[in-house]
Structure formats: C-alpha cells, structure tokens
Amino acid sequence: MKHFRVSHSRFFLPVPRRDFGEKVDRILDCKVGNPNFGTYDKYDSRRLFSIPPQMLPVVLMSTFPTSLGYGRLLIPSAVVSATWLASLLIASGSPLLAQGGPASVVVTAVVEKDISAEQSFVANVKPWRESTIGSAVDGRVLEFMVNAGEAVTQGQSLAQLRTKTIEIEIAGAEAELALREAELAELKNGSRPDEIKLAEALRDVAKANHEYARSKMARAERLYNESSGISVDEFESDRAAALVAEATMAQTESSYRLVVEGPRQEQIAQAAARVDMQTQTLEGLRDRREKYTLKSPFDGFVAKELTETGAWVRQGDPVATIIEIDPLEIEVYVPEASIRFVRPGDEVDVSVEAVPGQTFHGVVDQIVPSADPLARTFPVRVRVENEAVQGRHLLLPGMLARVKLPSSEKQTRLMVPKDAIQLGGAAPTLYRVVDGKAMVVPVVMGPSQGSWVAVTSSVPGQLRAADLVVIRGNERLRPGQDVKITKQQEATP
C-alpha cells in the first residue's frame, strides 16, 4: 500500500481491486450489521474504502491471505496485518494505542448567569427613517440633482426650483429696509450743530424784535394817555405788534429747545418698529427662497425619484424619497403569549437569510402597545447597527430576517462554551478537570447565548459554577485520563 488516509474516527484504505472492496464490505456487514461502516469514494484514481478503527484488525485478518511469499520466505499474514495495523495506529495517533503522559488541554470556568429561553420569530428589515420630500412652494424644477440609489448627506440639495421672481422681491425688500434703517439713524443722531446755531439765532432775532415792539408800544401808550397827537389806531397797532413779537419770541424759544433736546423717544421707537417689521418681511422672503431648494433632512440614500428637470411642482407635491439604513429597524410581530417576556433594551440576535452564517446584534427599541386584532401579535421594533463594509451595507430594507426573543422568564443557569460539549454519544457530555484528571459529565443542554450554552448535569451535583471544563483537546480524552492545563481562557459569555 502506498496511500492511506487517517481521520480521528476512520481509516481510509486505497482498494485497487473491486473484489477486495466487496469482500471488505461483506465482512463489515457481517460483523457489525451496518453497511454505512463501509463506503466507497474516489481517491488517487483508485477505490477508497472507509473503515472504522475498531474494525480494522478484523478486515486485515480476513482479507489478507494466510501467508505472503517473498522469494523462498513465507511470512504469516497475521504478522503482516499486525505490522500494518501498528503503522496505521501510530500514524493516526489513535486512542487505541496507550498514550504516554498527561494530555494537554485548554479549560475555562463554568459561569452562572441569568438567561431565558429564546424563540425565533420571522421579521422584516425596514429603514430606520423614511421621508418623502415635498415641495413647500409652487415652481418649476430648474435642476434635479440626484438619482435613485445614490447616497446623500444631511443638507445636500436634491432639486432646485426657479427663483427669479423671489430674488426680485427680496431686492425690493432689502431697499425698503435700508430706507427704514436710515430714518431710525437720523432720529437717533439728533440735531446737527448748525441746526442748533440756526435755532439759537432765530431765537435771538425774535427776542430783539420783542424788545423793540415793547418799547414802541410803551411810547405809544404814553403819548396816547397824554393825548399828544397819536390816534387810537396807531396805539392799537403798536400794541398788536408788541403782542406778535412776544409770541414770536416764545415760538423761537420752544423751537430752540426742541432742536437742542432732539427727537422724542416715542418717535425713535416708532422708527425702530418700522425697521423690525421690514426686517421680518425680508426674512420671510429669504426663508421662502430657501424652500425653492429641496434638501435631504438626514444622511441616507435616495429610494425614489418623483420628479424631473423641467417639471412643474405645486406646494405639497413629492419630489424624492430618502431612507436611512444605518442603523436599521427590524420589525417583528410577537404573539400575545410571549410579549410579556420582551422588554425595551433587551439585547437580541438577528439573522438574515441573505447574509448566511452571520449574526447581527440588536437592541429592542420599542414595543407598540397595540396588537393586530386578527393575528393577536404586537409589533416590536429592534435597532440594529448597519455600518458600511467596503462602501456597502450588508443589510437592506425589504430583506427577510429572524429575531431571537426571550420566551420565558430569566433563570439562573450554568453556562459553558459550546466547544466543551461532546455530541458523539447517546447524550451530550463534557469533561470536567478534577485533581488533574478528566472526568466525564453527562449534561442536558438548554438555551444558548452566542457561543455559550446552558447545561444541567444529568447527575445532580456533578457540575457547579467555577468548575473547570475542557474546551480544547477534548476530542481524544478518555474518562479518568491525566490532563495538563496549558491555558485557562477567561469566562465571558
């Protein structure tokens, strides 16, 4: 034999002749009554036969001739079979041979943790946010800047409407505001020095005229009383002139004080109010102009294009649909019998059929407290992070998902890594290290959490928290075998 392969549980022998393979098959059928122990396959252009280790001696002793000739020397087949069997066992490291020294293993501690049973529910992948962008004003689409499927950022322009008319209105409002501001500034600045000097000069002139008119009236009154050639009309005229001069002096005196004191505070307040009113008018026009540019309200992707360049849109007409997919919302409908075990903030596992072999971690974000009256199920919304990988997001809205949610109250259970479980026998087992020896412990498996699983020892008391269990090197262990711990991994379920 030039070729053979060895696994942990079976030997693979190249069989060059069909009659030899059929003979081995009959032997296996006869000895163990199970044709699955012997199977054929392709290997190195020959027929390959798969044989369990425990059946190898029987096959060899039954298929080799009673003796083999080598020249004049006859070698009993038992010697050849034994020699060949020993070579195979040594090459395979089979546990059928006695192993020298303790086995090297990696262990971890049994952890006690409060967990609950879980149930898988069908769910739908939905955007975290979806917004249909509508036009706030009437206008013609001057430019539509995005395409469906493109990524957009918050504040990025999606479409631009024609703004010529609104620009003209804004220019007129800006000019009106400048006029109102100049009026207010004029009132606040008060009278100029030249205006004060002019008012003062007019007051002095009026005062001088008043003095002259008074003197003239006094002379006229003396002459009139003395009957010295002045008529009544002349006397009345001089007295009227004196009165007019006095009034003029009072008027110029008031004007002078007004010029010196400046405008009233009420006038300034009215001018300031007119400025504010025009400012708000201008801001309203500018805000309206902003509405002619339609922008994305958040980071996301364009899901739908609902208009095009040159189209006329009215106030409220949709223009584009934007969705946010990082994070995502997983919507799952939970039956009324299980909804009481689900709580906001619970961490759950999510799997998606479109992304096989990968589990996503989510958090229960909301539980809608209103059931479907027909299905008696409650909507539960799970938040799942969906960061881009090499520029692409793995999860997309519309995908089919499955969510594992709690289906019972939490109980304190013993947790071990799944690598510690041996499933080859009649019941699951694991190896517990006690005084440097591997002790087999039959267990009953419970709910799992990631790479850890809850277990209960079949015999009460055989497994406790903080016990060390083998997670590496347990494939070849035998009950009671000496072991050497090479590493103890941290227990973090």
Short mmCIF file of C-alpha atoms in Angstrom, two decimals:
data_model
loop_
_atom_site.label_atom_id
_atom_site.label_comp_id
_atom_site.label_asym_id
_atom_site.label_seq_id
_atom_site.Cartn_x
_atom_site.Cartn_y
_atom_site.Cartn_z
CA MET A 1 0.00 0.00 0.00
CA LYS A 2 1.42 3.37 -0.99
CA HIS A 3 -1.52 5.55 0.04
CA PHE A 4 -3.73 5.73 3.11
CA ARG A 5 -5.58 8.49 4.95
CA VAL A 6 -6.47 8.66 8.62
CA SER A 7 -9.10 10.68 10.48
CA HIS A 8 -9.96 10.72 14.19
CA SER A 9 -12.61 8.04 13.76
CA ARG A 10 -12.00 6.15 10.50
CA PHE A 11 -9.16 4.69 8.38
CA PHE A 12 -9.25 5.16 4.62
CA LEU A 13 -7.57 2.40 2.62
CA PRO A 14 -6.97 2.51 -1.15
CA VAL A 15 -8.58 -0.52 -2.69
CA PRO A 16 -7.15 -1.31 -6.16
CA ARG A 17 -9.44 -4.26 -6.78
CA ARG A 18 -13.21 -4.34 -6.77
CA ASP A 19 -13.36 -7.88 -5.34
CA PHE A 20 -11.26 -6.75 -2.34
CA GLY A 21 -13.63 -3.85 -1.64
CA GLU A 22 -16.67 -6.09 -1.95
CA LYS A 23 -15.08 -8.60 0.43
CA VAL A 24 -14.40 -5.88 3.00
CA ASP A 25 -17.99 -4.68 2.62
CA ARG A 26 -19.30 -8.19 3.30
CA ILE A 27 -17.06 -8.51 6.35
CA LEU A 28 -18.32 -5.23 7.78
CA ASP A 29 -21.92 -6.14 7.07
CA CYS A 30 -21.42 -9.46 8.76
CA LYS A 31 -19.52 -8.17 11.77
CA VAL A 32 -21.44 -5.03 12.60
CA GLY A 33 -24.63 -5.34 10.57
CA ASN A 34 -24.37 -1.76 9.29
CA PRO A 35 -23.45 -1.14 5.64
CA ASN A 36 -22.74 2.54 6.45
CA PHE A 37 -19.46 1.48 8.05
CA GLY A 38 -18.10 0.63 4.65
CA THR A 39 -18.36 3.20 1.83
CA TYR A 40 -16.59 3.77 -1.45
CA ASP A 41 -15.13 7.02 -2.70
CA LYS A 42 -12.65 8.42 -5.23
CA TYR A 43 -9.03 8.80 -4.13
CA ASP A 44 -5.95 8.97 -6.27
CA SER A 45 -7.73 7.33 -9.22
CA ARG A 46 -8.44 4.30 -7.01
CA ARG A 47 -11.32 2.99 -4.96
CA LEU A 48 -11.08 4.34 -1.40
CA PHE A 49 -12.57 2.36 1.46
CA SER A 50 -13.58 3.96 4.79
CA ILE A 51 -13.15 1.66 7.80
CA PRO A 52 -13.83 2.34 11.49
CA PRO A 53 -10.73 1.83 13.65
CA GLN A 54 -12.33 -0.92 15.74
CA MET A 55 -13.00 -2.95 12.57
CA LEU A 56 -9.51 -2.57 11.09
CA PRO A 57 -7.97 -5.74 12.62
CA VAL A 58 -10.93 -7.84 11.53
CA VAL A 59 -10.75 -6.52 7.98
CA LEU A 60 -7.00 -7.04 7.75
CA MET A 61 -7.04 -10.58 9.15
CA SER A 62 -9.99 -11.52 6.95
CA THR A 63 -8.81 -10.06 3.67
CA PHE A 64 -5.09 -10.92 3.66
CA PRO A 65 -4.08 -14.43 2.52
CA THR A 66 -2.86 -16.90 5.13
CA SER A 67 0.73 -16.15 4.17
CA LEU A 68 2.69 -13.96 1.84
CA GLY A 69 5.61 -15.20 -0.18
CA TYR A 70 8.81 -13.24 -0.53
CA GLY A 71 11.24 -15.21 -2.55
CA ARG A 72 11.61 -18.53 -0.66
CA LEU A 73 10.40 -16.99 2.58
CA LEU A 74 6.74 -17.37 3.70
CA ILE A 75 5.52 -14.64 6.14
CA PRO A 76 2.29 -15.36 8.06
CA SER A 77 -0.45 -12.85 7.24
CA ALA A 78 -1.05 -12.19 10.93
CA VAL A 79 2.45 -10.73 11.16
CA VAL A 80 1.86 -8.51 8.13
CA SER A 81 -1.56 -7.44 9.44
CA ALA A 82 -0.23 -6.61 12.87
CA THR A 83 2.73 -4.70 11.43
CA TRP A 84 0.48 -2.74 9.09
CA LEU A 85 -2.08 -2.05 11.83
CA ALA A 86 0.60 -0.76 14.19
CA SER A 87 1.92 1.56 11.47
CA LEU A 88 -1.55 2.97 10.85
CA LEU A 89 -2.30 3.46 14.54
CA ILE A 90 1.00 5.21 15.13
CA ALA A 91 0.45 7.46 12.09
CA SER A 92 -3.06 8.35 13.17
CA GLY A 93 -2.37 8.92 16.86
CA SER A 94 -5.34 6.64 17.54
CA PRO A 95 -6.58 6.35 21.15
CA LEU A 96 -6.43 2.61 20.65
CA LEU A 97 -2.73 2.89 21.50
CA ALA A 98 -1.72 3.72 25.01
CA GLN A 99 -0.77 7.40 25.22
CA GLY A 100 2.21 8.40 27.29
CA GLY A 101 1.99 11.35 29.73
CA PRO A 102 -0.93 13.69 30.51
CA ALA A 103 -2.96 15.22 27.67
CA SER A 104 -2.57 18.97 27.09
CA VAL A 105 -5.88 20.79 27.29
CA VAL A 106 -7.34 24.30 27.39
CA VAL A 107 -10.01 24.91 30.01
CA THR A 108 -12.42 27.59 31.13
CA ALA A 109 -14.61 28.05 34.16
CA VAL A 110 -18.30 27.25 34.33
CA VAL A 111 -20.27 30.50 34.61
CA GLU A 112 -23.55 31.05 36.38
CA LYS A 113 -25.79 33.52 34.61
CA ASP A 114 -29.43 34.61 34.46
CA ILE A 115 -30.77 33.78 30.99
CA SER A 116 -34.08 32.86 29.47
CA ALA A 117 -35.21 30.53 26.74
CA GLU A 118 -35.41 32.09 23.30
CA GLN A 119 -37.69 31.69 20.32
CA SER A 120 -37.02 32.67 16.74
CA PHE A 121 -39.55 34.95 15.00
CA VAL A 122 -39.78 35.97 11.36
CA ALA A 123 -39.18 39.70 10.88
CA ASN A 124 -38.81 42.35 8.19
CA VAL A 125 -35.87 44.67 7.66
CA LYS A 126 -37.05 48.29 7.42
CA PRO A 127 -35.33 51.68 7.16
CA TRP A 128 -34.70 53.44 10.43
CA ARG A 129 -36.17 56.59 8.89
CA GLU A 130 -38.03 57.16 5.62
CA SER A 131 -39.04 60.60 4.40
CA THR A 132 -40.85 61.68 1.27
CA ILE A 133 -39.54 65.16 0.45
CA GLY A 134 -42.27 67.50 -0.82
CA SER A 135 -42.12 70.99 -2.29
CA ALA A 136 -43.13 73.81 0.06
CA VAL A 137 -43.78 76.26 -2.82
CA ASP A 138 -45.03 76.29 -6.37
CA GLY A 139 -42.38 76.40 -9.05
CA ARG A 140 -40.63 74.81 -11.99
CA VAL A 141 -37.81 72.31 -11.41
CA LEU A 142 -34.69 74.00 -12.70
CA GLU A 143 -32.36 71.09 -11.80
CA PHE A 144 -32.88 67.62 -10.28
CA MET A 145 -29.51 66.71 -8.79
CA VAL A 146 -29.73 63.06 -7.59
CA ASN A 147 -30.57 59.60 -8.86
CA ALA A 148 -32.22 56.65 -7.15
CA GLY A 149 -29.72 54.62 -5.13
CA GLU A 150 -27.29 57.47 -4.55
CA ALA A 151 -26.03 58.23 -1.05
CA VAL A 152 -26.88 61.70 0.26
CA THR A 153 -25.82 63.65 3.32
CA GLN A 154 -27.88 65.85 5.61
CA GLY A 155 -28.46 69.22 3.97
CA GLN A 156 -27.45 68.05 0.48
CA SER A 157 -29.51 69.63 -2.32
CA LEU A 158 -31.89 67.29 -4.13
CA ALA A 159 -33.71 69.66 -6.51
CA GLN A 160 -33.60 73.37 -7.37
CA LEU A 161 -36.69 75.37 -8.41
CA ARG A 162 -36.62 78.61 -10.42
CA THR A 163 -36.06 81.61 -8.07
CA LYS A 164 -36.01 84.69 -10.38
CA THR A 165 -39.29 86.14 -9.08
CA ILE A 166 -38.42 85.70 -5.43
CA GLU A 167 -35.00 87.27 -5.99
CA ILE A 168 -36.68 90.46 -7.31
CA GLU A 169 -38.96 90.60 -4.28
CA ILE A 170 -36.01 90.18 -1.95
CA ALA A 171 -34.11 93.02 -3.64
CA GLY A 172 -37.08 95.40 -3.17
CA ALA A 173 -37.44 94.39 0.48
CA GLU A 174 -33.75 94.99 1.10
CA ALA A 175 -34.02 98.53 -0.33
CA GLU A 176 -37.06 99.26 1.86
CA LEU A 177 -35.18 98.03 4.90
CA ALA A 178 -32.26 100.35 4.10
CA LEU A 179 -34.65 103.31 3.98
CA ARG A 180 -36.18 102.44 7.34
CA GLU A 181 -32.79 101.99 8.93
CA ALA A 182 -31.64 105.42 7.65
CA GLU A 183 -34.71 107.07 9.16
CA LEU A 184 -34.01 105.46 12.50
CA ALA A 185 -30.38 106.51 12.41
CA GLU A 186 -31.41 110.10 11.66
CA LEU A 187 -33.65 110.22 14.69
CA LYS A 188 -31.06 108.64 16.95
CA ASN A 189 -28.34 111.07 15.86
CA GLY A 190 -30.45 114.14 16.85
CA SER A 191 -29.86 117.75 15.62
CA ARG A 192 -26.65 118.82 13.97
CA PRO A 193 -24.60 121.71 15.45
CA ASP A 194 -25.52 124.02 12.57
CA GLU A 195 -29.22 123.39 13.18
CA ILE A 196 -28.79 124.31 16.84
CA LYS A 197 -26.95 127.53 15.92
CA LEU A 198 -29.69 128.46 13.45
CA ALA A 199 -32.40 127.92 16.06
CA GLU A 200 -30.41 129.99 18.53
CA ALA A 201 -30.04 132.85 16.02
CA LEU A 202 -33.75 132.85 15.26
CA ARG A 203 -34.47 132.99 18.98
CA ASP A 204 -32.18 135.99 19.41
CA VAL A 205 -33.82 137.80 16.48
CA ALA A 206 -37.25 137.16 17.91
CA LYS A 207 -36.08 138.41 21.29
CA ALA A 208 -34.72 141.63 19.80
CA ASN A 209 -37.94 142.23 17.86
CA HIS A 210 -39.89 141.64 21.01
CA GLU A 211 -37.84 144.22 22.92
CA TYR A 212 -38.30 146.79 20.14
CA ALA A 213 -42.04 146.15 19.94
CA ARG A 214 -42.41 146.53 23.70
CA SER A 215 -40.51 149.84 23.72
CA LYS A 216 -42.56 151.18 20.83
CA MET A 217 -45.80 150.15 22.49
CA ALA A 218 -44.76 151.83 25.78
CA ARG A 219 -44.04 155.13 23.99
CA ALA A 220 -47.27 154.90 22.07
CA GLU A 221 -49.19 154.24 25.28
CA ARG A 222 -47.63 157.30 26.97
CA LEU A 223 -48.43 159.53 24.06
CA TYR A 224 -51.95 158.18 23.84
CA ASN A 225 -52.54 158.79 27.53
CA GLU A 226 -51.18 162.33 27.21
CA SER A 227 -53.26 162.97 24.12
CA SER A 228 -50.14 164.10 22.36
CA GLY A 229 -51.18 163.59 18.75
CA ILE A 230 -51.38 159.74 18.47
CA SER A 231 -54.55 158.18 17.27
CA VAL A 232 -56.27 155.17 18.70
CA ASP A 233 -55.49 153.10 15.59
CA GLU A 234 -51.78 153.81 15.88
CA PHE A 235 -51.84 152.87 19.56
CA GLU A 236 -53.67 149.60 18.87
CA SER A 237 -51.30 148.80 16.02
CA ASP A 238 -48.22 149.24 18.21
CA ARG A 239 -49.79 147.13 20.95
CA ALA A 240 -50.63 144.34 18.47
CA ALA A 241 -47.10 144.42 17.12
CA ALA A 242 -45.78 144.03 20.64
CA LEU A 243 -48.01 141.03 21.24
CA VAL A 244 -46.92 139.40 17.97
CA ALA A 245 -43.28 139.95 18.81
CA GLU A 246 -43.80 138.35 22.22
CA ALA A 247 -45.46 135.28 20.65
CA THR A 248 -42.74 135.00 18.05
CA MET A 249 -40.11 135.07 20.75
CA ALA A 250 -41.89 132.29 22.64
CA GLN A 251 -42.12 130.23 19.45
CA THR A 252 -38.45 130.57 18.61
CA GLU A 253 -37.55 129.76 22.21
CA SER A 254 -39.53 126.49 22.02
CA SER A 255 -38.02 125.63 18.65
CA TYR A 256 -34.58 126.16 20.06
CA ARG A 257 -35.28 123.80 22.98
CA LEU A 258 -36.68 121.13 20.61
CA VAL A 259 -33.61 121.34 18.41
CA VAL A 260 -31.29 121.06 21.40
CA GLU A 261 -33.21 118.16 23.01
CA GLY A 262 -33.61 116.22 19.72
CA PRO A 263 -36.47 113.89 18.66
CA ARG A 264 -38.77 112.28 21.20
CA GLN A 265 -38.16 108.72 22.33
CA GLU A 266 -41.55 107.72 21.01
CA GLN A 267 -40.51 108.78 17.51
CA ILE A 268 -37.34 106.73 17.80
CA ALA A 269 -39.34 103.72 18.99
CA GLN A 270 -41.75 104.04 16.05
CA ALA A 271 -38.87 104.20 13.59
CA ALA A 272 -37.26 101.14 15.22
CA ALA A 273 -40.55 99.23 14.94
CA ARG A 274 -40.75 100.05 11.23
CA VAL A 275 -37.20 98.68 10.82
CA ASP A 276 -38.10 95.46 12.65
CA MET A 277 -41.23 94.99 10.57
CA GLN A 278 -39.32 95.36 7.34
CA THR A 279 -36.60 93.04 8.62
CA GLN A 280 -39.17 90.30 9.26
CA THR A 281 -40.65 90.85 5.82
CA LEU A 282 -37.22 90.37 4.30
CA GLU A 283 -36.53 87.27 6.41
CA GLY A 284 -39.82 85.79 5.26
CA LEU A 285 -38.84 86.26 1.64
CA ARG A 286 -35.40 84.77 2.24
CA ASP A 287 -36.94 81.78 4.02
CA ARG A 288 -39.27 81.33 1.11
CA ARG A 289 -36.29 81.42 -1.24
CA GLU A 290 -34.68 78.60 0.79
CA LYS A 291 -37.76 76.49 0.12
CA TYR A 292 -37.02 76.66 -3.58
CA THR A 293 -34.02 74.42 -2.85
CA LEU A 294 -35.14 70.98 -1.64
CA LYS A 295 -32.59 69.31 0.66
CA SER A 296 -32.10 65.95 2.38
CA PRO A 297 -33.18 66.01 6.05
CA PHE A 298 -30.67 63.32 7.10
CA ASP A 299 -27.88 61.06 5.86
CA GLY A 300 -29.21 58.21 3.76
CA PHE A 301 -30.00 57.03 0.26
CA VAL A 302 -32.38 58.13 -2.47
CA ALA A 303 -35.05 55.44 -2.65
CA LYS A 304 -37.33 57.03 -5.27
CA GLU A 305 -37.22 59.84 -7.84
CA LEU A 306 -40.63 61.51 -8.03
CA THR A 307 -39.98 64.43 -10.41
CA GLU A 308 -37.58 65.53 -13.13
CA THR A 309 -35.94 68.65 -14.55
CA GLY A 310 -38.48 70.95 -16.21
CA ALA A 311 -41.48 69.61 -14.33
CA TRP A 312 -43.89 71.98 -12.56
CA VAL A 313 -44.48 71.14 -8.92
CA ARG A 314 -47.13 72.56 -6.66
CA GLN A 315 -46.93 73.11 -2.95
CA GLY A 316 -47.02 69.70 -1.29
CA ASP A 317 -46.08 67.64 -4.37
CA PRO A 318 -43.50 64.86 -3.61
CA VAL A 319 -40.07 65.19 -5.18
CA ALA A 320 -37.96 62.30 -3.77
CA THR A 321 -37.95 59.63 -1.05
CA ILE A 322 -34.94 59.38 1.30
CA ILE A 323 -34.26 56.41 3.60
CA GLU A 324 -31.76 55.96 6.43
CA ILE A 325 -30.30 52.44 6.72
CA ASP A 326 -27.65 52.90 9.41
CA PRO A 327 -28.99 51.93 11.84
CA LEU A 328 -31.84 49.71 10.62
CA GLU A 329 -35.17 48.78 12.12
CA ILE A 330 -36.14 45.12 12.37
CA GLU A 331 -39.90 44.83 12.76
CA VAL A 332 -41.06 41.57 14.33
CA TYR A 333 -44.58 40.60 15.38
CA VAL A 334 -44.62 38.78 18.72
CA PRO A 335 -47.63 36.67 19.84
CA GLU A 336 -49.51 37.79 22.91
CA ALA A 337 -48.28 34.75 24.86
CA SER A 338 -44.64 35.85 24.50
CA ILE A 339 -44.85 39.65 24.52
CA ARG A 340 -44.66 39.81 28.33
CA PHE A 341 -41.12 38.40 28.26
CA VAL A 342 -39.82 41.09 25.86
CA ARG A 343 -38.61 44.37 27.35
CA PRO A 344 -37.14 47.54 25.82
CA GLY A 345 -33.35 47.44 25.99
CA ASP A 346 -33.10 43.64 25.66
CA GLU A 347 -30.15 42.55 23.53
CA VAL A 348 -31.20 40.10 20.82
CA ASP A 349 -29.60 38.18 17.94
CA VAL A 350 -30.75 38.81 14.38
CA SER A 351 -30.01 36.60 11.38
CA VAL A 352 -30.79 37.41 7.77
CA GLU A 353 -31.21 34.77 5.09
CA ALA A 354 -29.48 36.97 2.53
CA VAL A 355 -26.34 37.04 4.75
CA PRO A 356 -25.88 33.39 5.78
CA GLY A 357 -23.52 32.43 8.57
CA GLN A 358 -23.52 35.85 10.22
CA THR A 359 -25.38 37.01 13.32
CA PHE A 360 -26.19 40.66 13.95
CA HIS A 361 -26.70 42.09 17.42
CA GLY A 362 -29.71 44.30 18.05
CA VAL A 363 -31.48 46.07 20.89
CA VAL A 364 -35.22 46.15 21.45
CA ASP A 365 -36.07 49.81 20.86
CA GLN A 366 -39.87 49.96 21.03
CA ILE A 367 -42.81 47.73 21.84
CA VAL A 368 -46.01 49.03 20.28
CA PRO A 369 -48.74 48.51 22.90
CA SER A 370 -51.46 47.76 20.33
CA ALA A 371 -51.94 44.29 18.88
CA ASP A 372 -53.21 43.30 15.46
CA PRO A 373 -56.87 42.39 16.21
CA LEU A 374 -56.77 39.46 13.81
CA ALA A 375 -53.34 37.94 14.45
CA ARG A 376 -53.08 38.93 18.13
CA THR A 377 -49.46 39.94 17.64
CA PHE A 378 -47.64 43.02 18.90
CA PRO A 379 -45.14 44.96 16.73
CA VAL A 380 -41.67 45.01 18.29
CA ARG A 381 -39.01 47.23 16.76
CA VAL A 382 -35.37 46.20 17.09
CA ARG A 383 -32.49 48.58 16.37
CA VAL A 384 -29.52 47.02 14.52
CA GLU A 385 -26.35 48.87 13.58
CA ASN A 386 -25.60 48.56 9.87
CA GLU A 387 -22.25 50.15 9.19
CA ALA A 388 -20.93 50.06 5.65
CA VAL A 389 -18.35 47.38 4.84
CA GLN A 390 -16.09 48.38 1.96
CA GLY A 391 -18.60 51.01 0.96
CA ARG A 392 -21.64 48.72 1.07
CA HIS A 393 -24.23 47.92 3.73
CA LEU A 394 -24.87 44.22 4.36
CA LEU A 395 -28.47 44.67 5.45
CA LEU A 396 -31.01 46.35 3.19
CA PRO A 397 -34.67 47.21 3.69
CA GLY A 398 -37.03 44.50 2.49
CA MET A 399 -34.84 41.56 3.49
CA LEU A 400 -36.28 38.67 5.46
CA ALA A 401 -34.84 38.33 8.97
CA ARG A 402 -35.22 36.16 12.04
CA VAL A 403 -35.03 37.55 15.55
CA LYS A 404 -34.41 35.52 18.70
CA LEU A 405 -36.51 36.95 21.51
CA PRO A 406 -36.97 35.79 25.12
CA SER A 407 -39.83 33.29 25.50
CA SER A 408 -39.64 32.68 29.25
CA GLU A 409 -38.63 34.34 32.48
CA LYS A 410 -34.93 34.54 33.25
CA GLN A 411 -33.47 31.71 35.33
CA THR A 412 -30.05 31.22 36.85
CA ARG A 413 -28.27 28.58 34.76
CA LEU A 414 -24.80 27.13 34.34
CA MET A 415 -23.13 28.26 31.11
CA VAL A 416 -20.28 26.57 29.25
CA PRO A 417 -18.75 27.21 25.81
CA LYS A 418 -20.23 25.12 23.02
CA ASP A 419 -16.73 23.78 22.32
CA ALA A 420 -16.88 21.94 25.64
CA ILE A 421 -19.86 19.80 24.55
CA GLN A 422 -19.25 16.33 23.07
CA LEU A 423 -22.18 15.08 20.96
CA GLY A 424 -20.88 11.71 19.76
CA GLY A 425 -22.52 9.54 22.41
CA ALA A 426 -26.02 8.71 23.50
CA ALA A 427 -26.20 12.01 25.42
CA PRO A 428 -24.19 15.24 25.37
CA THR A 429 -21.15 15.14 27.65
CA LEU A 430 -18.29 17.35 28.73
CA TYR A 431 -15.03 16.82 30.57
CA ARG A 432 -14.52 18.41 33.97
CA VAL A 433 -10.98 18.62 35.33
CA VAL A 434 -10.77 17.24 38.87
CA ASP A 435 -7.36 16.78 40.55
CA GLY A 436 -5.57 16.70 37.20
CA LYS A 437 -7.90 14.10 35.66
CA ALA A 438 -10.63 14.37 33.04
CA MET A 439 -13.97 13.34 34.49
CA VAL A 440 -16.84 12.88 32.04
CA VAL A 441 -20.11 14.59 32.97
CA PRO A 442 -23.34 13.83 31.05
CA VAL A 443 -25.38 17.01 30.63
CA VAL A 444 -28.71 18.24 29.35
CA MET A 445 -28.41 21.25 27.07
CA GLY A 446 -30.59 24.34 27.48
CA PRO A 447 -30.88 27.71 25.74
CA SER A 448 -27.78 29.14 24.13
CA GLN A 449 -26.36 32.64 24.08
CA GLY A 450 -23.84 33.27 21.36
CA SER A 451 -21.01 30.73 21.66
CA TRP A 452 -22.17 29.65 25.13
CA VAL A 453 -24.90 27.20 26.07
CA ALA A 454 -26.76 26.48 29.29
CA VAL A 455 -26.26 22.95 30.68
CA THR A 456 -27.55 20.90 33.57
CA SER A 457 -25.70 17.81 34.77
CA SER A 458 -27.68 14.61 34.35
CA VAL A 459 -26.49 13.55 37.81
CA PRO A 460 -27.17 16.32 40.33
CA GLY A 461 -24.06 17.86 41.84
CA GLN A 462 -21.60 16.76 39.16
CA LEU A 463 -21.25 20.27 37.73
CA ARG A 464 -21.11 23.57 39.62
CA ALA A 465 -20.18 27.16 38.93
CA ALA A 466 -16.40 27.82 38.69
CA ASP A 467 -15.66 24.17 37.76
CA LEU A 468 -13.06 23.87 35.02
CA VAL A 469 -14.23 22.22 31.79
CA VAL A 470 -12.12 21.26 28.78
CA ILE A 471 -12.76 23.28 25.60
CA ARG A 472 -9.64 22.32 23.59
CA GLY A 473 -8.09 18.90 23.39
CA ASN A 474 -11.23 17.07 24.49
CA GLU A 475 -11.58 15.15 21.23
CA ARG A 476 -9.17 12.38 22.33
CA LEU A 477 -9.72 12.38 26.06
CA ARG A 478 -10.79 9.27 27.92
CA PRO A 479 -12.60 9.28 31.27
CA GLY A 480 -10.07 9.39 34.08
CA GLN A 481 -7.16 10.34 31.82
CA ASP A 482 -4.46 12.61 33.27
CA VAL A 483 -4.50 16.11 31.80
CA LYS A 484 -2.18 19.09 31.79
CA ILE A 485 -3.80 22.53 31.66
CA THR A 486 -1.84 24.67 29.19
CA LYS A 487 -4.20 27.63 29.25
CA GLN A 488 -7.29 28.82 31.06
CA GLN A 489 -9.44 31.12 28.97
CA GLU A 490 -11.40 33.92 30.54
CA ALA A 491 -15.05 33.02 31.04
CA THR A 492 -17.07 35.75 29.32
CA PRO A 493 -20.41 34.54 28.00
#
